Tab-separated table of C-alpha atoms and ligand atoms in Angstrom:
chain	number	residue	atom	x	y	z
A	1	UNK	CA	-168.079	-101.166	66.694
A	2	UNK	CA	-169.832	-98.403	65.784
A	3	UNK	CA	-168.305	-97.002	61.971
A	4	UNK	CA	-167.088	-93.713	61.327
A	5	UNK	CA	-168.957	-91.396	59.294
A	6	UNK	CA	-168.235	-90.962	55.909
A	7	UNK	CA	-166.572	-87.809	54.931
A	8	UNK	CA	-165.024	-84.828	56.764
A	9	UNK	CA	-165.840	-81.677	58.646
A	10	UNK	CA	-165.632	-78.575	57.066
A	11	UNK	CA	-167.456	-75.017	57.758
A	12	UNK	CA	-170.325	-74.589	59.358
A	13	UNK	CA	-171.420	-71.488	57.776
A	14	UNK	CA	-175.419	-71.258	58.323
A	15	UNK	CA	-178.194	-68.620	58.746
A	16	UNK	CA	-181.937	-68.903	59.271
A	17	UNK	CA	-184.595	-69.069	56.125
A	18	UNK	CA	-181.216	-69.981	54.182
A	19	UNK	CA	-182.964	-73.003	52.710
A	20	UNK	CA	-186.666	-71.444	52.025
A	21	UNK	CA	-186.468	-71.302	48.531
A	22	UNK	CA	-184.854	-75.316	48.341
A	23	UNK	CA	-187.635	-76.343	51.264
A	24	UNK	CA	-190.669	-74.947	49.395
A	25	UNK	CA	-189.703	-76.740	46.513
A	26	UNK	CA	-189.306	-80.299	48.331
A	27	UNK	CA	-192.442	-79.503	49.655
A	28	UNK	CA	-194.285	-79.080	46.373
A	29	UNK	CA	-192.049	-81.625	44.308
A	30	UNK	CA	-190.941	-84.226	46.644
A	31	UNK	CA	-194.359	-83.788	48.856
A	32	UNK	CA	-195.857	-86.753	46.836
A	33	UNK	CA	-193.138	-88.904	47.421
A	34	UNK	CA	-192.771	-88.233	50.930
A	35	UNK	CA	-196.524	-89.071	51.426
A	36	UNK	CA	-195.924	-92.281	50.201
A	37	UNK	CA	-193.202	-93.352	51.514
A	38	UNK	CA	-194.536	-95.894	54.505
A	39	UNK	CA	-192.213	-94.598	57.093
A	40	UNK	CA	-191.665	-90.604	56.758
A	41	UNK	CA	-187.970	-90.403	57.612
A	42	UNK	CA	-186.025	-86.984	56.297
A	43	UNK	CA	-182.156	-87.101	56.585
A	44	UNK	CA	-180.980	-83.055	56.868
A	45	UNK	CA	-177.205	-84.056	55.993
A	46	UNK	CA	-174.708	-81.240	57.304
A	47	UNK	CA	-177.048	-79.099	59.148
A	48	UNK	CA	-174.176	-77.053	60.585
A	49	UNK	CA	-172.745	-74.902	63.248
A	50	UNK	CA	-176.278	-74.772	64.202
A	51	UNK	CA	-179.245	-76.914	63.539
A	52	UNK	CA	-181.800	-73.800	62.168
A	53	UNK	CA	-181.995	-75.096	58.977
A	54	UNK	CA	-183.553	-78.783	60.370
A	55	UNK	CA	-185.973	-77.295	63.006
A	56	UNK	CA	-186.904	-74.885	59.558
A	57	UNK	CA	-187.242	-78.021	57.672
A	58	UNK	CA	-189.125	-80.373	60.149
A	59	UNK	CA	-191.754	-77.497	60.340
A	60	UNK	CA	-192.313	-76.796	56.286
A	61	UNK	CA	-193.021	-80.520	55.604
A	62	UNK	CA	-195.172	-80.975	58.967
A	63	UNK	CA	-196.731	-77.756	57.757
A	64	UNK	CA	-196.670	-78.675	54.080
A	65	UNK	CA	-196.468	-82.402	53.412
A	66	UNK	CA	-197.582	-84.533	56.651
A	67	UNK	CA	-197.761	-83.825	60.530
A	68	UNK	CA	-195.944	-87.076	61.337
A	69	UNK	CA	-192.535	-86.651	59.133
A	70	UNK	CA	-189.177	-87.204	61.403
A	71	UNK	CA	-186.374	-84.729	60.445
A	72	UNK	CA	-183.151	-86.267	62.006
A	73	UNK	CA	-180.288	-83.536	61.515
A	74	UNK	CA	-176.773	-85.784	60.535
A	75	UNK	CA	-173.787	-83.942	61.449
A	76	UNK	CA	-170.294	-85.133	60.948
A	77	UNK	CA	-169.536	-82.774	63.549
A	78	UNK	CA	-169.687	-84.449	67.426
A	79	UNK	CA	-169.362	-80.605	68.619
A	80	UNK	CA	-172.353	-79.877	66.497
A	81	UNK	CA	-174.260	-82.746	67.135
A	82	UNK	CA	-173.932	-81.936	71.200
A	83	UNK	CA	-175.036	-78.033	70.912
A	84	UNK	CA	-177.583	-79.135	68.610
A	85	UNK	CA	-179.669	-81.129	71.602
A	86	UNK	CA	-181.455	-78.345	72.819
A	87	UNK	CA	-183.369	-77.949	69.631
A	88	UNK	CA	-184.253	-81.473	69.136
A	89	UNK	CA	-188.141	-82.323	69.776
A	90	UNK	CA	-188.689	-86.438	69.432
A	91	UNK	CA	-190.129	-87.908	67.344
A	92	UNK	CA	-190.064	-85.285	64.582
A	93	UNK	CA	-186.664	-83.713	64.919
A	94	UNK	CA	-184.063	-85.324	66.551
A	95	UNK	CA	-179.899	-85.264	65.906
A	96	UNK	CA	-177.273	-88.051	65.732
A	97	UNK	CA	-173.835	-88.302	64.270
A	98	UNK	CA	-173.107	-88.976	60.520
A	99	UNK	CA	-172.131	-88.748	57.147
A	100	UNK	CA	-172.628	-89.778	53.689
A	101	UNK	CA	-173.528	-93.259	54.867
A	102	UNK	CA	-176.823	-91.824	56.726
A	103	UNK	CA	-175.479	-93.429	59.765
A	104	UNK	CA	-177.441	-96.789	58.856
A	105	UNK	CA	-180.788	-94.431	58.407
A	106	UNK	CA	-183.327	-95.372	55.111
A	107	UNK	CA	-185.029	-92.086	54.568
A	108	UNK	CA	-187.177	-91.538	52.022
A	109	UNK	CA	-185.893	-87.892	51.837
A	110	UNK	CA	-182.132	-86.417	52.227
A	111	UNK	CA	-181.319	-82.701	51.869
A	112	UNK	CA	-177.557	-82.130	52.007
A	113	UNK	CA	-176.774	-78.158	51.460
A	114	UNK	CA	-173.636	-76.399	50.891
A	115	UNK	CA	-172.112	-79.626	52.266
A	116	UNK	CA	-170.443	-80.790	49.160
A	117	UNK	CA	-169.208	-77.327	48.353
A	118	UNK	CA	-166.143	-78.022	50.257
A	119	UNK	CA	-165.246	-81.425	48.960
A	120	UNK	CA	-163.313	-82.189	45.640
A	121	UNK	CA	-165.127	-81.995	42.680
A	122	UNK	CA	-164.004	-85.596	42.014
A	123	UNK	CA	-165.650	-86.813	45.238
A	124	UNK	CA	-169.172	-85.929	44.089
A	125	UNK	CA	-170.131	-88.896	42.481
A	126	UNK	CA	-169.272	-91.214	45.341
A	127	UNK	CA	-171.176	-89.422	47.815
A	128	UNK	CA	-174.094	-89.312	45.155
A	129	UNK	CA	-173.774	-93.523	44.980
A	130	UNK	CA	-172.773	-93.889	48.699
A	131	UNK	CA	-176.402	-91.677	50.108
A	132	UNK	CA	-178.824	-92.935	46.850
A	133	UNK	CA	-177.580	-96.575	47.965
A	134	UNK	CA	-179.520	-95.529	51.492
A	135	UNK	CA	-182.507	-94.529	50.540
A	136	UNK	CA	-185.321	-96.106	51.466
A	137	UNK	CA	-187.032	-97.501	48.012
A	138	UNK	CA	-188.173	-94.544	45.641
A	139	UNK	CA	-185.918	-92.534	47.960
A	140	UNK	CA	-184.584	-89.397	46.883
A	141	UNK	CA	-181.899	-87.081	47.494
A	142	UNK	CA	-181.609	-82.945	46.696
A	143	UNK	CA	-178.144	-82.057	46.692
A	144	UNK	CA	-177.098	-78.237	46.005
A	145	UNK	CA	-175.654	-75.281	47.216
A	146	UNK	CA	-176.724	-71.159	47.631
A	147	UNK	CA	-175.176	-68.030	48.948
A	148	UNK	CA	-175.321	-67.142	52.836
A	149	UNK	CA	-179.097	-65.803	52.896
A	150	UNK	CA	-180.391	-68.110	50.110
A	151	UNK	CA	-180.569	-65.577	47.454
A	152	UNK	CA	-179.542	-67.610	44.976
A	153	UNK	CA	-179.303	-70.947	44.691
A	154	UNK	CA	-178.929	-74.348	43.011
A	155	UNK	CA	-179.587	-77.859	43.352
A	156	UNK	CA	-179.891	-81.619	41.672
A	157	UNK	CA	-182.265	-84.585	42.556
A	158	UNK	CA	-181.559	-87.542	42.606
A	159	UNK	CA	-182.954	-91.143	43.503
A	160	UNK	CA	-181.313	-94.683	42.616
A	161	UNK	CA	-180.727	-94.009	39.369
A	162	UNK	CA	-178.447	-90.987	39.750
A	163	UNK	CA	-179.587	-87.235	38.866
A	164	UNK	CA	-182.853	-86.444	37.410
A	165	UNK	CA	-182.964	-82.668	37.149
A	166	UNK	CA	-181.345	-79.655	38.168
A	167	UNK	CA	-183.059	-76.591	39.309
A	168	UNK	CA	-181.530	-72.916	39.707
A	169	UNK	CA	-183.075	-70.000	42.232
A	170	UNK	CA	-182.961	-66.791	42.593
A	171	UNK	CA	-184.744	-63.971	44.126
A	172	UNK	CA	-185.921	-61.988	41.420
A	173	UNK	CA	-186.498	-59.082	43.328
A	174	UNK	CA	-182.331	-59.042	44.513
A	175	UNK	CA	-181.135	-60.600	41.167
A	176	UNK	CA	-178.997	-58.418	38.728
A	177	UNK	CA	-178.220	-60.845	35.915
A	178	UNK	CA	-178.646	-64.931	35.500
A	179	UNK	CA	-174.833	-64.754	35.534
A	180	UNK	CA	-174.823	-64.841	39.117
A	181	UNK	CA	-176.561	-67.900	39.408
A	182	UNK	CA	-172.569	-69.412	37.894
A	183	UNK	CA	-171.151	-68.925	41.616
A	184	UNK	CA	-173.943	-70.750	43.007
A	185	UNK	CA	-173.852	-74.019	41.039
A	186	UNK	CA	-173.680	-77.433	42.649
A	187	UNK	CA	-170.519	-78.677	43.222
A	188	UNK	CA	-171.244	-80.948	40.130
A	189	UNK	CA	-171.353	-78.052	38.136
A	190	UNK	CA	-169.879	-75.314	39.603
A	191	UNK	CA	-166.498	-76.107	37.422
A	192	UNK	CA	-167.641	-76.799	34.464
A	193	UNK	CA	-168.884	-73.001	33.561
A	194	UNK	CA	-166.820	-72.950	30.461
A	195	UNK	CA	-166.721	-72.945	27.239
A	196	UNK	CA	-167.772	-76.110	25.383
A	197	UNK	CA	-170.369	-77.337	28.265
A	198	UNK	CA	-173.490	-77.688	28.610
A	199	UNK	CA	-174.489	-75.640	32.367
A	200	UNK	CA	-171.967	-72.988	30.322
A	201	UNK	CA	-174.131	-72.272	27.601
A	202	UNK	CA	-176.860	-72.437	30.010
A	203	UNK	CA	-176.307	-69.864	31.804
A	204	UNK	CA	-175.482	-67.683	29.162
A	205	UNK	CA	-178.798	-68.042	27.295
A	206	UNK	CA	-180.731	-66.973	30.641
A	207	UNK	CA	-177.997	-63.877	30.474
A	208	UNK	CA	-178.814	-63.094	27.095
A	209	UNK	CA	-182.397	-63.673	27.667
A	210	UNK	CA	-182.532	-61.709	30.756
A	211	UNK	CA	-180.774	-58.434	28.889
A	212	UNK	CA	-183.193	-58.969	25.585
A	213	UNK	CA	-186.289	-58.895	28.414
A	214	UNK	CA	-184.551	-55.198	29.764
A	215	UNK	CA	-187.576	-53.541	28.515
A	216	UNK	CA	-190.037	-55.434	30.960
A	217	UNK	CA	-187.538	-53.901	34.121
A	218	UNK	CA	-190.614	-51.152	34.896
A	219	UNK	CA	-193.187	-54.320	35.157
A	220	UNK	CA	-190.623	-55.397	37.433
A	221	UNK	CA	-188.509	-58.455	37.667
A	222	UNK	CA	-190.592	-61.135	38.059
A	223	UNK	CA	-192.465	-59.841	34.206
A	224	UNK	CA	-188.590	-59.919	33.202
A	225	UNK	CA	-187.839	-63.190	34.453
A	226	UNK	CA	-190.601	-64.602	33.125
A	227	UNK	CA	-189.939	-63.447	29.786
A	228	UNK	CA	-185.979	-64.874	29.274
A	229	UNK	CA	-187.234	-68.067	30.842
A	230	UNK	CA	-189.881	-67.401	27.468
A	231	UNK	CA	-186.603	-66.553	25.290
A	232	UNK	CA	-184.847	-69.828	26.828
A	233	UNK	CA	-187.386	-72.086	26.450
A	234	UNK	CA	-188.324	-71.039	22.678
A	235	UNK	CA	-184.168	-71.347	22.089
A	236	UNK	CA	-184.787	-75.428	22.673
A	237	UNK	CA	-183.889	-75.327	26.226
A	238	UNK	CA	-186.793	-78.054	28.035
A	239	UNK	CA	-187.885	-76.373	31.002
A	240	UNK	CA	-190.027	-78.303	33.259
A	241	UNK	CA	-192.343	-77.101	35.547
A	242	UNK	CA	-195.429	-74.805	34.881
A	243	UNK	CA	-195.226	-71.257	34.854
A	244	UNK	CA	-196.305	-71.471	38.485
A	245	UNK	CA	-192.550	-72.070	39.717
A	246	UNK	CA	-190.921	-70.191	37.368
A	247	UNK	CA	-192.580	-67.345	38.980
A	248	UNK	CA	-190.965	-67.971	42.312
A	249	UNK	CA	-187.883	-67.588	40.098
A	250	UNK	CA	-186.637	-70.988	39.198
A	251	UNK	CA	-186.417	-73.005	36.110
A	252	UNK	CA	-185.712	-76.959	36.275
A	253	UNK	CA	-184.355	-78.774	33.929
A	254	UNK	CA	-184.286	-82.506	33.050
A	255	UNK	CA	-180.578	-83.295	33.906
A	256	UNK	CA	-179.273	-85.054	31.195
A	257	UNK	CA	-179.650	-81.507	29.172
A	258	UNK	CA	-177.440	-80.080	31.655
A	259	UNK	CA	-174.445	-83.063	31.398
A	260	UNK	CA	-174.909	-85.373	29.060
A	261	UNK	CA	-173.611	-88.413	29.403
A	262	UNK	CA	-170.850	-89.159	26.902
B	301	SAM	C1	-171.605	-74.838	55.820
B	301	SAM	S1	-172.260	-75.775	56.329
B	301	SAM	C2	-174.413	-76.198	55.799
B	301	SAM	C3	-174.935	-76.173	56.610
B	301	SAM	C4	-176.355	-75.870	56.373
B	301	SAM	N1	-176.765	-77.041	55.626
B	301	SAM	C5	-176.928	-74.757	55.644
B	301	SAM	O1	-176.869	-75.258	53.897
B	301	SAM	O2	-176.850	-73.433	55.559
B	301	SAM	C6	-171.919	-77.715	56.041
B	301	SAM	C7	-171.651	-78.702	57.014
B	301	SAM	O3	-172.037	-79.831	56.441
B	301	SAM	C8	-171.068	-80.732	57.565
B	301	SAM	N2	-170.489	-82.123	56.698
B	301	SAM	C9	-169.707	-81.832	55.716
B	301	SAM	N3	-169.416	-83.120	55.361
B	301	SAM	C10	-170.306	-83.929	55.907
B	301	SAM	C11	-171.194	-85.089	55.697
B	301	SAM	N4	-169.988	-86.136	54.613
B	301	SAM	N5	-171.805	-85.809	56.310
B	301	SAM	C12	-172.246	-85.046	57.618
B	301	SAM	N6	-171.594	-83.830	57.834
B	301	SAM	C13	-171.052	-82.882	57.017
B	301	SAM	C14	-170.125	-79.665	57.867
B	301	SAM	O4	-169.585	-80.033	58.998
B	301	SAM	C15	-170.863	-78.147	58.060
B	301	SAM	O5	-171.098	-78.448	59.483
Protein backbone atom coordinates (compact mmCIF):
# COMPACT_ATOMS: atom_id res chain seq x y z
CA UNK A 1 0.00 0.00 0.00
CA UNK A 2 1.30 3.46 -0.89
CA UNK A 3 1.82 5.68 2.14
CA UNK A 4 0.42 9.22 2.27
CA UNK A 5 2.95 11.87 1.24
CA UNK A 6 4.35 13.79 4.22
CA UNK A 7 3.22 17.42 4.43
CA UNK A 8 0.21 19.54 3.53
CA UNK A 9 -1.05 21.23 0.36
CA UNK A 10 -0.29 24.95 0.42
CA UNK A 11 -0.74 27.89 -1.99
CA UNK A 12 0.73 27.08 -5.39
CA UNK A 13 2.07 30.53 -6.36
CA UNK A 14 4.92 30.35 -8.84
CA UNK A 15 6.29 32.30 -11.81
CA UNK A 16 8.62 31.81 -14.76
CA UNK A 17 12.20 32.69 -13.85
CA UNK A 18 11.29 33.14 -10.21
CA UNK A 19 14.04 30.70 -9.17
CA UNK A 20 16.72 31.78 -11.65
CA UNK A 21 18.97 33.18 -8.91
CA UNK A 22 19.01 30.03 -6.80
CA UNK A 23 19.31 27.83 -9.90
CA UNK A 24 22.42 29.68 -11.05
CA UNK A 25 23.86 29.34 -7.56
CA UNK A 26 23.06 25.60 -7.57
CA UNK A 27 24.84 25.15 -10.92
CA UNK A 28 27.91 26.91 -9.52
CA UNK A 29 27.93 25.58 -5.96
CA UNK A 30 26.36 22.12 -6.17
CA UNK A 31 27.53 21.31 -9.72
CA UNK A 32 30.54 19.26 -8.60
CA UNK A 33 28.42 17.12 -6.25
CA UNK A 34 25.94 16.45 -9.02
CA UNK A 35 28.70 15.66 -11.52
CA UNK A 36 30.15 13.16 -9.04
CA UNK A 37 26.79 11.51 -8.30
CA UNK A 38 26.36 7.90 -9.42
CA UNK A 39 22.75 8.74 -10.33
CA UNK A 40 22.15 12.36 -11.44
CA UNK A 41 18.69 12.45 -9.88
CA UNK A 42 17.31 15.81 -8.71
CA UNK A 43 13.99 16.44 -6.99
CA UNK A 44 12.12 19.73 -7.26
CA UNK A 45 9.95 19.46 -4.17
CA UNK A 46 6.71 21.47 -4.22
CA UNK A 47 6.82 22.93 -7.74
CA UNK A 48 3.45 24.61 -7.37
CA UNK A 49 0.44 25.38 -9.54
CA UNK A 50 2.42 25.10 -12.78
CA UNK A 51 5.62 23.11 -13.40
CA UNK A 52 7.52 25.99 -15.01
CA UNK A 53 10.29 26.25 -12.40
CA UNK A 54 10.92 22.48 -12.64
CA UNK A 55 11.17 22.78 -16.42
CA UNK A 56 13.67 25.61 -15.97
CA UNK A 57 15.69 23.72 -13.34
CA UNK A 58 16.10 20.76 -15.67
CA UNK A 59 17.19 23.04 -18.55
CA UNK A 60 19.73 24.90 -16.38
CA UNK A 61 21.22 21.73 -14.89
CA UNK A 62 21.33 19.96 -18.26
CA UNK A 63 23.12 22.93 -19.84
CA UNK A 64 25.36 23.85 -16.90
CA UNK A 65 26.14 20.60 -15.08
CA UNK A 66 25.33 17.38 -16.91
CA UNK A 67 23.13 16.59 -19.88
CA UNK A 68 21.90 13.32 -18.37
CA UNK A 69 20.35 14.97 -15.29
CA UNK A 70 16.91 13.62 -14.35
CA UNK A 71 14.62 16.06 -12.60
CA UNK A 72 11.54 14.72 -10.85
CA UNK A 73 8.99 17.34 -9.82
CA UNK A 74 7.23 16.18 -6.68
CA UNK A 75 3.99 17.80 -5.54
CA UNK A 76 1.79 16.90 -2.64
CA UNK A 77 -1.31 18.16 -4.49
CA UNK A 78 -2.52 15.45 -6.93
CA UNK A 79 -4.36 18.04 -9.04
CA UNK A 80 -1.05 19.85 -9.67
CA UNK A 81 0.66 16.54 -10.50
CA UNK A 82 -1.99 15.83 -13.14
CA UNK A 83 -1.77 19.38 -14.51
CA UNK A 84 2.01 19.08 -14.93
CA UNK A 85 1.98 15.93 -17.06
CA UNK A 86 1.90 17.71 -20.46
CA UNK A 87 5.24 19.34 -19.53
CA UNK A 88 6.92 15.98 -18.79
CA UNK A 89 9.83 15.00 -21.02
CA UNK A 90 11.00 11.60 -19.79
CA UNK A 91 13.53 10.48 -18.77
CA UNK A 92 14.94 13.98 -18.10
CA UNK A 93 11.81 15.49 -16.58
CA UNK A 94 8.89 13.73 -14.90
CA UNK A 95 6.24 14.65 -12.34
CA UNK A 96 4.86 12.57 -9.48
CA UNK A 97 3.02 12.87 -6.21
CA UNK A 98 5.20 13.07 -3.13
CA UNK A 99 6.07 14.97 0.02
CA UNK A 100 9.00 15.26 2.42
CA UNK A 101 9.50 11.48 2.19
CA UNK A 102 10.49 12.11 -1.48
CA UNK A 103 8.21 9.32 -2.74
CA UNK A 104 10.90 6.73 -2.05
CA UNK A 105 13.50 8.44 -4.31
CA UNK A 106 17.16 8.86 -3.26
CA UNK A 107 18.17 12.04 -5.09
CA UNK A 108 21.60 13.64 -5.22
CA UNK A 109 20.00 17.07 -4.91
CA UNK A 110 16.68 18.47 -3.71
CA UNK A 111 15.51 22.03 -4.34
CA UNK A 112 12.56 22.98 -2.09
CA UNK A 113 11.61 26.58 -2.69
CA UNK A 114 8.75 28.52 -1.12
CA UNK A 115 7.46 25.29 0.39
CA UNK A 116 8.19 25.62 4.12
CA UNK A 117 7.14 29.26 4.14
CA UNK A 118 3.54 28.25 4.84
CA UNK A 119 4.46 25.76 7.58
CA UNK A 120 5.05 26.51 11.22
CA UNK A 121 8.62 27.29 12.29
CA UNK A 122 8.44 24.31 14.68
CA UNK A 123 7.98 21.96 11.67
CA UNK A 124 11.18 23.01 9.89
CA UNK A 125 13.68 20.80 11.73
CA UNK A 126 11.59 17.68 11.12
CA UNK A 127 11.07 18.50 7.44
CA UNK A 128 14.83 19.09 7.01
CA UNK A 129 15.63 15.82 8.80
CA UNK A 130 13.11 13.84 6.75
CA UNK A 131 14.41 15.15 3.42
CA UNK A 132 18.13 14.98 4.21
CA UNK A 133 17.66 11.46 5.62
CA UNK A 134 16.52 10.36 2.16
CA UNK A 135 19.32 11.86 0.09
CA UNK A 136 21.79 9.69 -1.81
CA UNK A 137 25.26 9.57 -0.19
CA UNK A 138 26.81 13.04 -0.50
CA UNK A 139 23.39 14.48 -1.40
CA UNK A 140 22.35 18.09 -0.85
CA UNK A 141 19.16 19.99 -0.02
CA UNK A 142 18.65 23.65 -0.99
CA UNK A 143 15.69 25.04 0.95
CA UNK A 144 14.62 28.65 0.73
CA UNK A 145 12.25 31.48 0.03
CA UNK A 146 11.97 34.32 -2.47
CA UNK A 147 9.53 37.00 -3.59
CA UNK A 148 7.09 36.47 -6.46
CA UNK A 149 9.53 37.68 -9.11
CA UNK A 150 12.68 36.22 -7.58
CA UNK A 151 14.31 39.59 -6.91
CA UNK A 152 14.90 38.93 -3.22
CA UNK A 153 15.59 35.52 -1.79
CA UNK A 154 17.56 33.42 0.64
CA UNK A 155 18.29 29.77 1.07
CA UNK A 156 19.94 27.21 3.30
CA UNK A 157 22.23 24.49 1.94
CA UNK A 158 22.02 21.26 3.93
CA UNK A 159 23.59 17.84 3.76
CA UNK A 160 23.02 14.71 5.83
CA UNK A 161 24.75 16.37 8.79
CA UNK A 162 22.42 19.41 8.80
CA UNK A 163 22.55 23.04 7.64
CA UNK A 164 25.88 24.20 6.21
CA UNK A 165 25.39 27.68 4.79
CA UNK A 166 22.94 30.56 4.44
CA UNK A 167 22.83 32.58 1.22
CA UNK A 168 21.16 35.98 0.83
CA UNK A 169 20.48 37.14 -2.73
CA UNK A 170 19.07 40.31 -4.28
CA UNK A 171 18.63 41.80 -7.72
CA UNK A 172 20.85 44.82 -7.18
CA UNK A 173 19.19 47.09 -9.76
CA UNK A 174 15.91 46.99 -7.81
CA UNK A 175 17.30 46.73 -4.27
CA UNK A 176 16.33 49.69 -2.10
CA UNK A 177 18.05 48.43 1.02
CA UNK A 178 19.32 45.06 2.33
CA UNK A 179 16.73 45.33 5.13
CA UNK A 180 14.20 44.15 2.50
CA UNK A 181 15.82 40.72 2.67
CA UNK A 182 14.34 40.25 6.15
CA UNK A 183 10.92 39.56 4.59
CA UNK A 184 12.32 36.73 2.47
CA UNK A 185 14.33 34.76 4.98
CA UNK A 186 13.92 30.97 5.12
CA UNK A 187 11.29 29.77 7.57
CA UNK A 188 14.00 28.76 10.06
CA UNK A 189 15.07 32.42 10.35
CA UNK A 190 12.17 34.67 9.38
CA UNK A 191 10.75 34.92 12.89
CA UNK A 192 14.23 35.45 14.33
CA UNK A 193 14.89 38.86 12.89
CA UNK A 194 14.68 40.33 16.38
CA UNK A 195 17.31 41.87 18.67
CA UNK A 196 19.56 39.26 20.23
CA UNK A 197 19.54 36.97 17.17
CA UNK A 198 22.54 36.76 14.84
CA UNK A 199 20.41 37.08 11.70
CA UNK A 200 19.08 40.39 13.04
CA UNK A 201 22.64 41.60 13.67
CA UNK A 202 23.64 40.54 10.15
CA UNK A 203 20.76 42.28 8.39
CA UNK A 204 21.48 45.40 10.43
CA UNK A 205 25.18 45.25 9.63
CA UNK A 206 24.40 44.90 5.92
CA UNK A 207 21.91 47.72 6.00
CA UNK A 208 24.26 50.04 7.91
CA UNK A 209 27.03 49.22 5.43
CA UNK A 210 24.67 49.95 2.51
CA UNK A 211 23.73 53.34 4.00
CA UNK A 212 27.39 54.14 4.65
CA UNK A 213 28.20 53.25 1.04
CA UNK A 214 25.57 55.68 -0.33
CA UNK A 215 28.42 57.70 -1.87
CA UNK A 216 29.01 54.82 -4.31
CA UNK A 217 25.43 54.94 -5.64
CA UNK A 218 26.41 57.11 -8.65
CA UNK A 219 28.73 54.26 -9.75
CA UNK A 220 25.79 51.85 -9.74
CA UNK A 221 24.21 49.46 -7.23
CA UNK A 222 26.80 46.75 -7.84
CA UNK A 223 29.64 49.01 -6.70
CA UNK A 224 27.62 50.05 -3.68
CA UNK A 225 26.89 46.41 -2.83
CA UNK A 226 30.56 45.41 -3.16
CA UNK A 227 31.55 48.21 -0.80
CA UNK A 228 28.87 47.02 1.64
CA UNK A 229 30.16 43.45 1.48
CA UNK A 230 33.71 44.63 2.16
CA UNK A 231 32.49 46.57 5.20
CA UNK A 232 30.53 43.60 6.55
CA UNK A 233 33.59 41.37 6.15
CA UNK A 234 35.80 43.95 7.81
CA UNK A 235 33.36 43.94 10.74
CA UNK A 236 34.09 40.22 11.18
CA UNK A 237 31.23 38.49 9.35
CA UNK A 238 32.65 35.35 7.68
CA UNK A 239 31.51 35.92 4.10
CA UNK A 240 32.11 32.86 1.92
CA UNK A 241 32.38 32.57 -1.87
CA UNK A 242 34.41 34.71 -4.24
CA UNK A 243 33.77 38.34 -5.21
CA UNK A 244 32.43 36.95 -8.51
CA UNK A 245 29.35 35.70 -6.61
CA UNK A 246 29.08 38.91 -4.58
CA UNK A 247 28.80 40.82 -7.84
CA UNK A 248 25.57 38.88 -8.52
CA UNK A 249 24.11 40.31 -5.31
CA UNK A 250 24.75 37.13 -3.34
CA UNK A 251 26.34 36.58 0.03
CA UNK A 252 26.92 33.21 1.66
CA UNK A 253 27.75 32.61 5.33
CA UNK A 254 28.56 29.47 7.31
CA UNK A 255 25.37 28.43 9.13
CA UNK A 256 26.99 28.38 12.60
CA UNK A 257 27.80 32.08 12.17
CA UNK A 258 24.11 32.83 11.71
CA UNK A 259 22.53 30.25 13.93
CA UNK A 260 24.97 29.19 16.62
CA UNK A 261 24.05 25.94 18.32
CA UNK A 262 23.63 26.65 22.03
C1 LIG B 1 4.31 28.47 -3.17
S1 LIG B 1 4.39 26.96 -4.11
C2 LIG B 1 6.09 27.04 -4.64
C3 LIG B 1 6.25 26.73 -6.09
C4 LIG B 1 7.67 26.80 -6.59
N1 LIG B 1 8.54 25.92 -5.87
C5 LIG B 1 8.19 28.21 -6.52
O1 LIG B 1 9.01 28.53 -5.64
O2 LIG B 1 7.77 29.06 -7.32
C6 LIG B 1 4.47 25.72 -2.80
C7 LIG B 1 4.04 24.35 -3.27
O3 LIG B 1 4.57 23.38 -2.39
C8 LIG B 1 3.64 22.33 -2.26
N2 LIG B 1 3.95 21.61 -1.03
C9 LIG B 1 3.75 22.00 0.24
N3 LIG B 1 4.21 21.07 1.10
C10 LIG B 1 4.71 20.08 0.35
C11 LIG B 1 5.35 18.85 0.67
N4 LIG B 1 5.55 18.48 1.94
N5 LIG B 1 5.75 18.06 -0.35
C12 LIG B 1 5.53 18.43 -1.65
N6 LIG B 1 4.94 19.58 -2.00
C13 LIG B 1 4.55 20.41 -1.01
C14 LIG B 1 2.31 23.04 -2.26
O4 LIG B 1 1.25 22.16 -2.58
C15 LIG B 1 2.54 24.15 -3.28
O5 LIG B 1 2.11 23.74 -4.56
